[in-house]
Amino acid sequence: MDVKSVRGLVGNKLSFESVSADNGLKRAANMTADEIISQVIASGLRGRGGAGFPTAKKWEFARSEKGDSKYIVCNADEGEPGTFKDRLILTDFPDLVFAGMAIAGKAVGAEHGILYLRAEYAWLRDHLEKVLEWRRSAKLLGKGLFNNKYFNFDIQIRMGSGAYICGEETALLESLEGRRGDARNRIPFPVQAGFLGKPTVVNNVETLAWVPCIIEKGPSWFSAMGTKKSPGAWLFSVSGDCKRPGIYEYPFGTSLHQLLEDVGGEDAKAVQVGGASGLCVPPTGFSRTLSAGDLATGGSIIIYGPEQDMFDVAENFQHFFADESCGQCVPCRIGNVRLLDAIRKMRKAGLDAETERTLRQLTSTMRTASKCGLGQSSTKAFLSILDNFKNELPPVVGEAKATAAAE
Amino acid sequence: MEGQSPVQLEVERLIRVHGRNRTALMPILQELNRAHSYLSEEAMLCVSKELGVPRAEVYGVATFYSFLSVRPRGRFVIRMCRSISCAKQGKFHPVTAALMEELGISFGETTPDGLFTLEKTNCMGMCDQGPAILVNEDVHVKLTVASVLEIIDDYRRKAKAEGFGKKIA
Amino acid sequence: MDTKVETIVVVIDGKELNVSPGTTVLEAATAAGIHIPTLCHHDDLCAEALYSQTDANADRKTAAEKYTASGMLPTPSSCRLCLVEVEGLRTLQASCSLPIINPMKIHTSSTKIRHARRDILELMMSEHYGDCFACTRNGTCELQKLCSEYGVNTERFGRPEQAPFEMADPANIIQRDMNKCILCRRCVRMCALYQGVSALTTEGRGDHSRISTFMGREMKDAWCINCGQCINRCPTGALTERDDTEAVWRAIEDPEKFVVIQTAPAPRAAIGEAFGCEPGTPMTFQMNTALRRIGFDKVFDTNFSADLTIFEEGAELIGRLYHALVLKDNAAALPQFTSCSPGWIKFIEHFYPDFLPHLSTAKSPQQMMGAVLKTYFAEKNGWDPAKIVSVSLMPCTAKKFEAGRHEMHSSGFQDVDYALTTREMARMFKQAGIDLPKLEKSNFDDPFGTPTGSGVIFGATGGVMEAALRTVIEVVTGEPVENLFGHADIQPVRGFDGVRMAEVTIPKVGPVPAVFSRLVPNFDWLKGATLKVGLAHGTANAIRVLEDIKQKGPLSTCHFIEFMACPGGCLGGGGQPIPTSPEIRAARAKAIYAEDAAYQVRKSHENKDVLRIYEEFFREGPCSRKSHDLLHTHYTARNATVLDKKPA
């Protein structure tokens, strides 16, 4: 399959186009681990999978762990509905990702890299294997990078098999070890005991792709792009009711207004930021900015036009979570099903005050008591729809009669 | 080796490629699933025996992942995205209807000739180019009624070239 | 050695505690007397219990090594009931899996926590189908207890109106009712980690998850050994044993039938727990009274056939040793394996059929008694064996399977008609209005009623070995075993370590007693020999032994190895009262050894009932033709799968 044929639209100029992957790698090859980590700290780079953990901090933890074998895992299990930026990066800029992994390897003392590619992207595999093959032959991968016998790093590709939860790093590790993708307990953390119990860094595709850019162009090049609190730029996957869906790069601090204008979605009635587990922002919030302090995101923007029934959105995504929960913990496994039942019911018969109280209490329990990020964030979309679009629900059967009688 | 079934030979080959350890379980199951469209009891038992992973655990792993199946499926599994980010394209319903009508089956079913299985899947990362389908590992985007019928025809021709159907008959 | 132990200060509910690093918040709170509710956690399945069960070097391992070695999550922390608030952390934390590595301030009770726990329980109830009052776990159900504590009602999230799952085949000995399952996975972990069987797994994902078997088969068709350890760990009524009590009531009430019962040693040490007694309160003689009161015509002691087993199995061992060591007969497989535990038997038939020749052909005490009752006893008393209903009280669910095996018809009838578990018997007593601890004591019936210590200790891991050694040593040396081991307590084979080995040197030999004279001409060949024995309990430990033998490791040098399927031996059997824990099993063991010490007859070869049956019935002695017909059996490999079908 020709991977470029499904590349899709790139809406504006991407920073990645202006860097050559291997300048950064070459420079890193001559740096010490400390130097690499301090550059990444200075850039302010944070994880692009959604949680936004400072990348260099993760590396430092893994680096401080003893052990002869450590792993760098690139999380390419991009499963958040409405997210497809990693698809584009792996299509157009795989060298950046692989170089980023090697740099991370050098920084933490790891010689093994694994790219965990979601099953839905299996069509990218041959393309990526060819790139890896080329890199090995160019001494950019394998034993002795740049003919430096102390710099060894190789990458293998491992496939997912269709499970959203495997984008959660501990579930991903379970899957790599040949098990069900059940989220692990977070202590020990993967940086302490990850793949096969060894210290493991799990980074998102985009995070890793920025690394060689930062090393090549310097941390201030990167941090200058965003705001002080959220440095850098981000790739956004834009879909839904707009004229030009595709990939757009924006520095942090960009407003939703700006984005909607660029993509041709000015008449939006809501914008969902962060995929299925993201907030649905109504027009009153379109002046909000995409940044760590305001609308944190995994890079997904779904636009809903005036015709969209917002509780259809809520139902669709609650069904998604009920289906994609790993099924281990009770708040997530059963909570999502009860919430889905309730949404279906309220779309027919409205929502009375007491049921609303119950559901809000339930969402609070799911948010605070679930084992991993999936359950903890699975109520976000529903709550934001309830907060902003409650008027789209039909009146409660009993209450409608009472109101009519009173009038 | 004498007395070994084709599946046993296949598993042995896969173990030579991926190794005889637990971490090889997923790649081996994936390849078996790809070759046969599903994981048969025989295949799972064989993997269990060779890797030393209890059969129930192999089954537990196989049933966790949507792309692995423990029930027979068609030669081509067509997966259609059900996420709203994709379904929003508005052109979805005609394409879905065309697919179902052309194949004569609903979602979750397999055509009587064993050629196609129709499934729904969660987001496949083609939200910007929907409606989209995955056919086994290939992705097809920006579908129209005309293009989806053409795609089905292509796979039918491919199956014919492979001699599919003769084995069954 | 570093003598200074580093500790960390934590504050739990305002109470300052010093704990060693790695202690979980749950452990620290429990030690401080603060109760935190749990469902997916079980004392047997927490990290420490697991590692000490499976690995003697557990203390020296790091968390990462333990994780990898266990091959499964140390605790799934999936029920989320043990949530606590940790200052500085945004979400509630599962205390069962939160190790203390830094000082922290923890709150175990707050409105937020209480509401979350109630929500979680109500969510569980929203998928829980079945009536509490019709459930055998009514009163011992952990979910029911917590629902009552947290004031759970089902108004908010409802209850299923119809059964979401079909009922399993009533023929299964291990009954699974998925309508009551809360997916805590304790059964899956028990089956894999202690038993090494892995019959159970979690199938599917998300809202489709359920506990299942390979290909979703019925339990009777899965590679399950019927040990019932899953039942003992189930917090609800999702796992139970096949209920045979109705059939036994019917037999009792049938005037045509002569209903006899034999009772095994382990239930006596545990049945009191079902009546509110402390674990380890023996109920042997109160139970005799109760059994007569509910209508059993005779109450016999399985100790009789346990002692008979020692004769047959001991004779077989002497014979095997003679054949292997003196006659150099390769067909005599050593080490000899014990065969009393039906869970272990099915285990080896499924997973290690190559080792079947090592199994002693002696039947288990239950089946020896069954065969003798419908032959010797029927003849002696002039009863029609067709009218005898033979019931056994066992700590074991696998005994139900054993009783039903087609080989176990050597009397011409099914030798044992019904094998009841301790739990079933407690239920029958309650149905008859019997408050067991308040009953007067009474003895067993003759001719199988001599209480012997050697039979009693069959209920504990190491017990069969100890009973065998007491007899073998005396028979071979012609001297009291007390000359070698004080009070005839063979301490080296006792204890709870998963795999143990012991050696006994035979200092001198005596003449061959008449009853064994058919087997060997003399014992001279044993003079100065060192008898090596091994022990394993929990079939995961059996795997360790068998793999060691395969690798020609130290256990391959053993002459005799005792295997018990259940952790702790029969006292930890799958049919025993719920709950169970290492402490409860230790208390039961104490009761068993105390009973042994209190009896006058403590050696199988001194049991006068056994000696009499060799005089009156098995006149040619142990391992003779007649004893082979009635007291020995054979085994069948059960490892065939579709893979064994030859390709066309």
PDB file of C-alpha atoms in Angstrom, chain C residues 475-478 509-513 522-523:
ATOM      1  CA  VAL C 475       8.465 -52.564  60.716  1.00  0.00           C
ATOM      2  CA  VAL C 476      11.991 -52.466  59.303  1.00  0.00           C
ATOM      3  CA  THR C 477      14.002 -51.882  62.462  1.00  0.00           C
ATOM      4  CA  GLY C 478      11.789 -53.844  64.790  1.00  0.00           C
ATOM      5  CA  VAL C 509      17.097 -53.965  60.717  1.00  0.00           C
ATOM      6  CA  GLY C 510      14.882 -56.568  62.344  1.00  0.00           C
ATOM      7  CA  PRO C 511      13.087 -59.649  61.075  1.00  0.00           C
ATOM      8  CA  VAL C 512      10.336 -59.258  58.489  1.00  0.00           C
ATOM      9  CA  PRO C 513       6.945 -59.320  60.260  1.00  0.00           C
ATOM     10  CA  ASN C 522      14.608 -59.974  54.713  1.00  0.00           C
ATOM     11  CA  PHE C 523      15.502 -56.339  55.432  1.00  0.00           C
TER      12      PHE C 523
END
